[in-house]
Short mmCIF file of C-alpha atoms and ligand atoms in Angstrom, two decimals:
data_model
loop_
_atom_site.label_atom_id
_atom_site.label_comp_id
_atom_site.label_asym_id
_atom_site.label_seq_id
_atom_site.Cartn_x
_atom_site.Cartn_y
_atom_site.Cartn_z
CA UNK P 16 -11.32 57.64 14.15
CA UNK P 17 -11.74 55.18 16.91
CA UNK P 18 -9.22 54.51 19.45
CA UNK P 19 -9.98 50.20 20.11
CA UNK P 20 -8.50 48.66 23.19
CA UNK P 21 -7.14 45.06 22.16
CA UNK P 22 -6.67 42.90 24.48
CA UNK P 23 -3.67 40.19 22.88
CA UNK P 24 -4.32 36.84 24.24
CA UNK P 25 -1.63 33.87 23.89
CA UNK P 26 -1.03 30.84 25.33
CA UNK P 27 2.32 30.68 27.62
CA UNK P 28 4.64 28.13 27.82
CA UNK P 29 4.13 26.78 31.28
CA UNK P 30 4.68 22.92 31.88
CA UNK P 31 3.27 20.50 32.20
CA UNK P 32 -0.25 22.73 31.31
CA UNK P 33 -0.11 25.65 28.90
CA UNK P 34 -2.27 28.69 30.64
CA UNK P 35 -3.58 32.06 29.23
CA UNK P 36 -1.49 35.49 29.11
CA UNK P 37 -2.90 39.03 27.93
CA UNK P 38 -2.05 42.43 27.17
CA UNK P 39 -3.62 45.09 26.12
CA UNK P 40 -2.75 46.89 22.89
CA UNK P 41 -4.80 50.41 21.54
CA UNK P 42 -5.33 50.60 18.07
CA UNK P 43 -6.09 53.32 16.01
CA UNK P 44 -8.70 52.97 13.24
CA UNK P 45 -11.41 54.34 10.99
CA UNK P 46 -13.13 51.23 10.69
CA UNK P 47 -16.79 49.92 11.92
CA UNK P 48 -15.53 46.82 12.52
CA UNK P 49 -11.82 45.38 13.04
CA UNK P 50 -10.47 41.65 11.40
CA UNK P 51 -7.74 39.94 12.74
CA UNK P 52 -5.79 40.82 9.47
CA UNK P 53 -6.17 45.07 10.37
CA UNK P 54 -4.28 43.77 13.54
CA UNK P 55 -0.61 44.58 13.60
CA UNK P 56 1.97 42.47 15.22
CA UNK P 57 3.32 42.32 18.79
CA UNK P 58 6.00 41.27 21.01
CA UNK P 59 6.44 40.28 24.57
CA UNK P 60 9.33 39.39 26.88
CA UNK P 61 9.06 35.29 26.39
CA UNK P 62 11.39 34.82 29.26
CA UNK P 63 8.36 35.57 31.94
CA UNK P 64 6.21 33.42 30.46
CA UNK P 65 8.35 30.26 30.05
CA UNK P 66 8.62 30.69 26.40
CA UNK P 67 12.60 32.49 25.95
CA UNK P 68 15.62 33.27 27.90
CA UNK P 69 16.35 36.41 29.13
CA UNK P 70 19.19 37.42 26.53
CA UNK P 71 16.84 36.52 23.85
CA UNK P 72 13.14 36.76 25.29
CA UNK P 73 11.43 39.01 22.22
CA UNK P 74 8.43 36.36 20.96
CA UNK P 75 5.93 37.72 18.58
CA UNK P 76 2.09 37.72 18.95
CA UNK P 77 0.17 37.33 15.63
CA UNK P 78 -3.66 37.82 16.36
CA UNK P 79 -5.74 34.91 14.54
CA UNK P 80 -9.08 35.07 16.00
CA UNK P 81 -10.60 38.22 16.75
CA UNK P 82 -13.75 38.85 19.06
CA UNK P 83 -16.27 41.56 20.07
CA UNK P 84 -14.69 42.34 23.98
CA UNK P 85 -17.99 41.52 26.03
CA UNK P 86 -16.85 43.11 29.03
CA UNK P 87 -15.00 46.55 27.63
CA UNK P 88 -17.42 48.47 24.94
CA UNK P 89 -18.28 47.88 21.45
CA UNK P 90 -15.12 49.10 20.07
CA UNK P 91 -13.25 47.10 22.21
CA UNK P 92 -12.04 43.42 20.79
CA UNK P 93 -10.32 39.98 22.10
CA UNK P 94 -7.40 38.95 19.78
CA UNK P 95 -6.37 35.63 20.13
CA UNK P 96 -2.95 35.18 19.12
CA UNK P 97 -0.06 32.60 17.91
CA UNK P 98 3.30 33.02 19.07
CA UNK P 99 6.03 33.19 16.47
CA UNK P 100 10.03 32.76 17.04
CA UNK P 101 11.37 36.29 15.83
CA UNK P 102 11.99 34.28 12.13
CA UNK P 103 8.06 33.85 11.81
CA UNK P 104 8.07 30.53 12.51
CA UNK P 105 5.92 29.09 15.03
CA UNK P 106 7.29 28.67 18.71
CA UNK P 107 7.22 25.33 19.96
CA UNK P 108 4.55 26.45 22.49
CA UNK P 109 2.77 26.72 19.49
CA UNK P 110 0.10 24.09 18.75
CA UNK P 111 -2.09 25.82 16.93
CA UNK P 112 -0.06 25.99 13.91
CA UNK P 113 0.20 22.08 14.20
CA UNK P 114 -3.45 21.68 13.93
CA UNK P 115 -3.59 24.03 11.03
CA UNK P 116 -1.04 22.18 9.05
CA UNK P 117 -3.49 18.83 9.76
CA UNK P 118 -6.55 20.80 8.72
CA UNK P 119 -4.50 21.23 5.27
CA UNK P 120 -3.01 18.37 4.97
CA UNK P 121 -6.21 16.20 3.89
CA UNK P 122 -8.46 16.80 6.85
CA UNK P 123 -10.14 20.12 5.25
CA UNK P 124 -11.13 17.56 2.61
CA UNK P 125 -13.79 15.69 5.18
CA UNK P 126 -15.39 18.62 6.42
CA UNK P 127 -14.66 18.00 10.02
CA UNK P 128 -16.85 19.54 13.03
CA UNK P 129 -16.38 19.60 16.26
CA UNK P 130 -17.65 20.68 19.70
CA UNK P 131 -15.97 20.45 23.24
CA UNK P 132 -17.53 20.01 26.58
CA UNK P 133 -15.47 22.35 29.14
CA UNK P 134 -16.27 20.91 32.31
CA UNK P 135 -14.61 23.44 35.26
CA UNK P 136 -14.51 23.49 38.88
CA UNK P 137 -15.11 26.60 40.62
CA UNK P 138 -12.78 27.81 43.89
CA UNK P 139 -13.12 30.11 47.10
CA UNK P 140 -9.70 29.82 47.86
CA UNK P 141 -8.65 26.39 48.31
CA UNK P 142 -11.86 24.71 48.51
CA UNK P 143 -14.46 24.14 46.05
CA UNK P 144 -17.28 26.72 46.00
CA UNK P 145 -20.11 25.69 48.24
CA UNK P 146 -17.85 23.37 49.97
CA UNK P 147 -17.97 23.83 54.06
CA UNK P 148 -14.25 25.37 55.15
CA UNK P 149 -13.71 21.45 56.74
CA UNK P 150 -15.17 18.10 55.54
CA UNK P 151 -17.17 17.68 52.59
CA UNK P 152 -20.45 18.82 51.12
CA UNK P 153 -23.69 16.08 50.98
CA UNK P 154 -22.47 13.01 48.31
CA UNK P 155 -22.83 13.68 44.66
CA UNK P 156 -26.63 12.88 43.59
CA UNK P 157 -28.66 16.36 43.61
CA UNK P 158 -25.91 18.54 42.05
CA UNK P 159 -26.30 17.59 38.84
CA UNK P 160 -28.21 20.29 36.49
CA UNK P 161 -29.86 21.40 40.04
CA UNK P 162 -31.49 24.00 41.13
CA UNK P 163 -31.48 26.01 44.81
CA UNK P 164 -29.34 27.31 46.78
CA UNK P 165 -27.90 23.92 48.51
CA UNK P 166 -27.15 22.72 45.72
CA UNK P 167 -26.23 25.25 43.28
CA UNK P 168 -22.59 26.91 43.76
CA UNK P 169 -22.25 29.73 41.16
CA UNK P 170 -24.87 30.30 38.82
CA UNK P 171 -24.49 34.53 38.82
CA UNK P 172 -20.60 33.89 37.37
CA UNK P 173 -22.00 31.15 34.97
CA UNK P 174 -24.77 33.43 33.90
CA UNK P 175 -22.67 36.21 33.19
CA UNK P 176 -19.77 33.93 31.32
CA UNK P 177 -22.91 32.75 29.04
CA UNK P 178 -23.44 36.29 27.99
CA UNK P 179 -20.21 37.28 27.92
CA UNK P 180 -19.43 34.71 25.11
CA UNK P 181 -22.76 35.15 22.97
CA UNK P 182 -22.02 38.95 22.90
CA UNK P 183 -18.52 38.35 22.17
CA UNK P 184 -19.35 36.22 18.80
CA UNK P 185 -18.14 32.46 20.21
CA UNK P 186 -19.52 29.42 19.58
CA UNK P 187 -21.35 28.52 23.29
CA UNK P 188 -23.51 25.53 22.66
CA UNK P 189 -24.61 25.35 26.22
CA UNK P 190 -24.14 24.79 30.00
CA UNK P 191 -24.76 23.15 33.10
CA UNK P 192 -23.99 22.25 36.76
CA UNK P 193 -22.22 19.16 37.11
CA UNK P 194 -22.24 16.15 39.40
CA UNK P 195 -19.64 17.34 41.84
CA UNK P 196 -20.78 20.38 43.55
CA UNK P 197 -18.72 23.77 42.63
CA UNK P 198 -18.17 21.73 39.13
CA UNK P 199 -19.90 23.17 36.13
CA UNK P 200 -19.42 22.73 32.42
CA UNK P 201 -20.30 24.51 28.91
CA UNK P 202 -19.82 23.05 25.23
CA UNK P 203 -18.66 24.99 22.35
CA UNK P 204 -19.12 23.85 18.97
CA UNK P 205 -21.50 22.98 16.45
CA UNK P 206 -25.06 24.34 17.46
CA UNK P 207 -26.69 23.89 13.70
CA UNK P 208 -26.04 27.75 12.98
CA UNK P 209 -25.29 27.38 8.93
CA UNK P 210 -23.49 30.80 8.76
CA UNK P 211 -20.75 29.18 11.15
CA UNK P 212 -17.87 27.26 10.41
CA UNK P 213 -17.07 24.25 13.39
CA UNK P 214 -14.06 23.61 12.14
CA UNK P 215 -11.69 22.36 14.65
CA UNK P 216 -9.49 25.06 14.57
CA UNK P 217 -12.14 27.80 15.02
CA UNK P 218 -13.75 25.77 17.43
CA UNK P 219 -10.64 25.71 19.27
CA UNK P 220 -10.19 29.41 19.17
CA UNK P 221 -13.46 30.37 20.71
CA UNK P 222 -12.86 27.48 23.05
CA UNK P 223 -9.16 29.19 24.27
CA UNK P 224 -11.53 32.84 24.42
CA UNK P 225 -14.18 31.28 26.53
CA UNK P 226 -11.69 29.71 29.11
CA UNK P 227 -10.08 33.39 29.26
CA UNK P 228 -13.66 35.01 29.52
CA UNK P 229 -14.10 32.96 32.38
CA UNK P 230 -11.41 33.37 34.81
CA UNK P 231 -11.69 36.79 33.53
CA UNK P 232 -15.03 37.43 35.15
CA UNK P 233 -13.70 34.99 37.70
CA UNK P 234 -12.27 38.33 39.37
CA UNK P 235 -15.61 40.10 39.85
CA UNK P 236 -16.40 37.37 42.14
CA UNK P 237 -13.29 36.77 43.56
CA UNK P 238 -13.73 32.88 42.34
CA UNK P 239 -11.28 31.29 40.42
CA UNK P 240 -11.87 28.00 38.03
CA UNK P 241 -9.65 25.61 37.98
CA UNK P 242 -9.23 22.52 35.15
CA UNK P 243 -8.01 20.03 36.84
CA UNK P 244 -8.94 16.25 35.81
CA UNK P 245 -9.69 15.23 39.48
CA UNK P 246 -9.70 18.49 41.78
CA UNK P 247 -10.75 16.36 45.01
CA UNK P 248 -9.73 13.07 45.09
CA UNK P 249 -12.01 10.13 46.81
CA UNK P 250 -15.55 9.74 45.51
CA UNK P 251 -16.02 12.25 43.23
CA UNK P 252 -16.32 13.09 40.06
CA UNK P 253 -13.40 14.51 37.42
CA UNK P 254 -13.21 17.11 35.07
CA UNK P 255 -13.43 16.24 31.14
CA UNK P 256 -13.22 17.60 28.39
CA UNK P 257 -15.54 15.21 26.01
CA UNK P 258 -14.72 16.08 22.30
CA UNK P 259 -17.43 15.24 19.75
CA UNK P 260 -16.54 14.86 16.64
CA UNK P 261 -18.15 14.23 13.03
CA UNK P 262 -16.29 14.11 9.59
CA UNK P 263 -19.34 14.80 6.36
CA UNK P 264 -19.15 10.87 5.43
CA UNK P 265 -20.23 10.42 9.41
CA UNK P 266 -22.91 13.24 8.84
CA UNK P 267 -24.29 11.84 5.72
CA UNK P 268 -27.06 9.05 6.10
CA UNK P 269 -26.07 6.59 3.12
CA UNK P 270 -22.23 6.55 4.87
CA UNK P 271 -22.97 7.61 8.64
CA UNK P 272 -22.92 4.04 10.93
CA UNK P 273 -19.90 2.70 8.55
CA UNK P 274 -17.79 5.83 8.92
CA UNK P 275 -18.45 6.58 12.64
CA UNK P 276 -17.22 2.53 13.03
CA UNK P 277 -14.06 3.12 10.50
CA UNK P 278 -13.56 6.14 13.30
CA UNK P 279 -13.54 3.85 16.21
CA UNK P 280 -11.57 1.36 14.60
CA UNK P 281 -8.60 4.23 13.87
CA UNK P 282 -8.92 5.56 17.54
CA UNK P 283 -8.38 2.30 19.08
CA UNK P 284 -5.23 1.55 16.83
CA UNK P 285 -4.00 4.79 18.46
CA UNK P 286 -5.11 4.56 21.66
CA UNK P 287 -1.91 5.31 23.62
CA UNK P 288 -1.12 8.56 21.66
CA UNK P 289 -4.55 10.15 22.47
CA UNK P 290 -3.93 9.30 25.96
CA UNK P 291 -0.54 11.11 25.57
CA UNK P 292 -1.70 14.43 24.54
CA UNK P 293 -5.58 14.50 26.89
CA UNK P 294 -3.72 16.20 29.40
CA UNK P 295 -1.61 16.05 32.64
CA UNK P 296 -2.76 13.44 35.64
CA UNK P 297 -5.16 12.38 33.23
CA UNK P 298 -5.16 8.78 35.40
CA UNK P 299 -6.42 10.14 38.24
CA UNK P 300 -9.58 10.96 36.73
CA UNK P 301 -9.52 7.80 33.92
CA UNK P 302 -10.18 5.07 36.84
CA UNK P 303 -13.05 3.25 35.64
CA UNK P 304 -15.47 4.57 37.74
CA UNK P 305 -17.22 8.07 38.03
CA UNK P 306 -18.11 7.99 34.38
CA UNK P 307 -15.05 6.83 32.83
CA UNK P 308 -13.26 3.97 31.11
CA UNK P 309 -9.76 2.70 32.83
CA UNK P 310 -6.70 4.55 30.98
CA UNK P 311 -5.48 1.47 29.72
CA UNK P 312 -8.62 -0.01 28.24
CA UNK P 313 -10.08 1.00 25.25
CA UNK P 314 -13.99 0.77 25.22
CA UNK P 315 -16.93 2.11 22.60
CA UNK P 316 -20.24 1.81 22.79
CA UNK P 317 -23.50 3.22 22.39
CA UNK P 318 -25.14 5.07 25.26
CA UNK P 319 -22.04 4.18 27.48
CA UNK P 320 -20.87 6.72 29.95
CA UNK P 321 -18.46 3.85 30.83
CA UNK P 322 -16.97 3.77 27.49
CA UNK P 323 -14.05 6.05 25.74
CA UNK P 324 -16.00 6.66 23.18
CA UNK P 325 -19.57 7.18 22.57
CA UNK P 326 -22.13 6.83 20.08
CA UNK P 327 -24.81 8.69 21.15
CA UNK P 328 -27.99 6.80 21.44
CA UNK P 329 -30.05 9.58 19.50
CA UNK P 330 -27.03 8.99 16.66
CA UNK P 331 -27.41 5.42 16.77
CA UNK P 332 -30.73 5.40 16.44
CA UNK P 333 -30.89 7.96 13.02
CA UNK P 334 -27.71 5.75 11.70
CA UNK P 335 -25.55 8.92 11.34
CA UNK P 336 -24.09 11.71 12.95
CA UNK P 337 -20.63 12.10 15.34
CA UNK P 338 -19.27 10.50 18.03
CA UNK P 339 -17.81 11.40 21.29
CA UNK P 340 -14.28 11.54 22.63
CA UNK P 341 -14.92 10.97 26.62
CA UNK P 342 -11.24 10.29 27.34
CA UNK P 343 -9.45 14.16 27.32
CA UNK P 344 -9.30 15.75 30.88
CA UNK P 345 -10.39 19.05 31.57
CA UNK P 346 -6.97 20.43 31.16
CA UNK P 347 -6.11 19.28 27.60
CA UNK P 348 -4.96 21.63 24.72
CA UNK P 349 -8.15 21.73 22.10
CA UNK P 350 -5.75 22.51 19.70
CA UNK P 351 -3.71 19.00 20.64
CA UNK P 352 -6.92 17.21 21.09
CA UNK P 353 -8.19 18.42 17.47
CA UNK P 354 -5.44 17.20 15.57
CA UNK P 355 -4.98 14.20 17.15
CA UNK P 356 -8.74 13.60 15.90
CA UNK P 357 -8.19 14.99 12.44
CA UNK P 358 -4.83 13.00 12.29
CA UNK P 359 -6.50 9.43 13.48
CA UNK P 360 -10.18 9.73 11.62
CA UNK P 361 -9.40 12.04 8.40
CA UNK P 362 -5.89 11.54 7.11
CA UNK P 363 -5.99 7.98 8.76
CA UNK P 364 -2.42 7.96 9.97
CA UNK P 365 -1.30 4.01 10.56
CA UNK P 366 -0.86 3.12 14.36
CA UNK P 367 2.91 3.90 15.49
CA UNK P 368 4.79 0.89 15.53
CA UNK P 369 5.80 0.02 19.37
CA UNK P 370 9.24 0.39 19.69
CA UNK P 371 11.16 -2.89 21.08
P1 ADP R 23 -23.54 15.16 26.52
O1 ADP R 23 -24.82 14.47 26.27
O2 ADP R 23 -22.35 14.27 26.27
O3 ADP R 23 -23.47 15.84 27.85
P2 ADP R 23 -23.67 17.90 25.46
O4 ADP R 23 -25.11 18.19 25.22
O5 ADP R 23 -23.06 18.46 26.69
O6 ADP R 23 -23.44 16.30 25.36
O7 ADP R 23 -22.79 18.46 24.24
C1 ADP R 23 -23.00 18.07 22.92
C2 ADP R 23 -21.80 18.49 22.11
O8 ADP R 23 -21.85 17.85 20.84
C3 ADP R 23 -21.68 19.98 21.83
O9 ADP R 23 -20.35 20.42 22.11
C4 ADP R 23 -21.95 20.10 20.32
O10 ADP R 23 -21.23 21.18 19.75
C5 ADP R 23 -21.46 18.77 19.82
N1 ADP R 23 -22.04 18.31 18.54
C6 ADP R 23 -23.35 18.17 18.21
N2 ADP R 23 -23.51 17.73 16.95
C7 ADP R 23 -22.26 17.56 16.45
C8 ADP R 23 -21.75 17.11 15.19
N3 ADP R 23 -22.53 16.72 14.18
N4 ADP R 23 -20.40 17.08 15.04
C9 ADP R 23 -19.58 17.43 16.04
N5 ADP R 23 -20.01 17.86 17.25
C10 ADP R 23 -21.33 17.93 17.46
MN1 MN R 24 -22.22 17.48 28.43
MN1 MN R 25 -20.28 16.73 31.74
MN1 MN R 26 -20.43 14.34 27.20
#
């Protein structure tokens, strides 16, 4: 018999940015290896988490994703979890069951992938890592994917977070230092492996598991990473959270160019409620500059780092393929920011009327 440590993971109800809650639960089993579906329900006292009042705070945890634990031994597993009401239905906290119900309702049917660009910026206390205690570091120009120790604020925690997610089982794509220094980023998604599925929602998962990976080894180091759209304000870079996206028509080359243009057609006609769901303070970051198109502008083109959405130049260039979503901020919900996508490109909802 094994005894497993399971560490539950959920997502809380703080406001106006969800964050990342765990506990750990042992398990008895006689099994090599554990599913989601051996896992048995929790609870947890919803009124310290922003979820429940105290006179009624029982919520229940029902694991969904389940992971090798990287950091604890090999019989040791991450559960990522939905929170239920006691009834079984989902909490409104919930957004994962939202995206599921999308996935179902007609976007399964298009074969949607997807793969998100976490960019994060790390912190010594209140300033960025590498950052002197007063004043600012050198202006942005040799951070970028650099290399040496002046310009290079990190790399042992990012190193070890890389691991830590290929031993756990999640979908890392890839990493790199970003333009502000202390500012890193790594994608999860679609990396051409055909035994995986990059469906939104599992993409999603393993993206919720890497962020918790992260600040989890985040205590080793005594650094903490923070996803804020625009952690120092002035001339620097934000945080995003580019979401690339491709539906099988997109993918295919007979239907790829007129597909990925039907996309961009649908996302401009909803402009205004992507914007609403890409995260809090998302204007500080969406100015124009650094990267980005204004908030209130909607912009696509090919190559453009300017733009909200991109066709990447190597996509352009085969005539088929995905496109990318440059407008969520660091701090967005996947699991918002996927059905948004699925909602607008697969089940093509019509653009909500303004109201007078
Ligand atoms: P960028 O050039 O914008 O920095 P990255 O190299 O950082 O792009 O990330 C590329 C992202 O595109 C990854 O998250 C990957 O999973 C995703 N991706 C690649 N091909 C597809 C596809 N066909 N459908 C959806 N996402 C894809
Ligand atoms: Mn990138
Ligand atoms: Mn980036
Ligand atoms: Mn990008």
């Amino acid at each position: 018999m094994n005894l497993s440590q399971v560490t539950y993971i959920w997502i809380d109800g703080t406001s106006p940015t969800q964050t990342l809650r765990s506990k750990v639960k042992i398990v008895a089993n006689n099994k090599k290896e554990l599913t989601a579906a051996d896992l048995p329900q929790w609870s947890f006292d919803g009124s310290s988490t922003y979820q429940a009042t105290g006179h009624d705070s029982d919520l229940i945890l029902q694991p969904v994703c389940l992971v090798r634990d990287p950091i604890l031994d090999e019989n040791n597993y991450l559960a990522l979890c939905e929170v239920l009401n006691p009834d079984g239905t989902p909490h409104e906290s919930n957004k994962r069951a939202h995206l599921v119900k999308v996935m179902e309702q007609g976007g399964k049917a298009q074969d949607p992938w997807i793969g998100f660009e976490q960019e994060y910026t790390l912190f010594n206390g209140t300033q960025p890592l590498g950052w002197p205690d007063r004043g600012y570091p050198a202006p942005q120009g040799p951070f970028y994917c650099g290399v040496g120790a002046d310009e290079v604020f990190g790399r042992e925690l990012v190193e070890q977070h890389a691991q830590a997610c290929l031993d756990a089982g999640i979908m890392l794509y890839g990493l790199n230092a970003e333009v502000m220094p202390g500012q890193w980023e790594f994608q999860i998604g679609y990396r051409g492996v055909d035994s995986e599925s990059a469906d939104p929602v599992t993409v999603s998962d393993h993206l919720w598991l890497a962020r918790w990976l992260l600040y989890r080894l985040g205590e080793e180091f005594g650094i903490s990473a923070k996803l804020h759209p625009k952690p120092v304000k002035g001339d620097w870079n934000g945080a995003g959270k580019h979401t690339n996206f491709s539906t099988r028509a997109m993918r295919d080359p007979k239907t790829g160019m007129q597909a990925i243009d039907a996309a961009i057609k649908a996302l401009e006609l909803r402009h205004k409620e992507h914007i609403a769901v890409y995260g809090h303070e998302l204007e500080l970051r969406l100015t124009g500059k650094h990267e980005t198109a204004h908030m209130n502008q909607f912009i696509a083109g090919v190559g453009n780092r300017g733009a909200s959405v991109r066709i990447p130049r190597p996509v352009a260039n085969q005539g088929y393929g995905y496109l990318e979503d440059r407008r969520p901020g660091a701090n967005a919900n996947p699991y918002e920011v996927a059905a948004m996508l699925v909602e607008t490109i697969c089940n093509n909802q019509p653009a909500k009327k303004e109201v007078a």
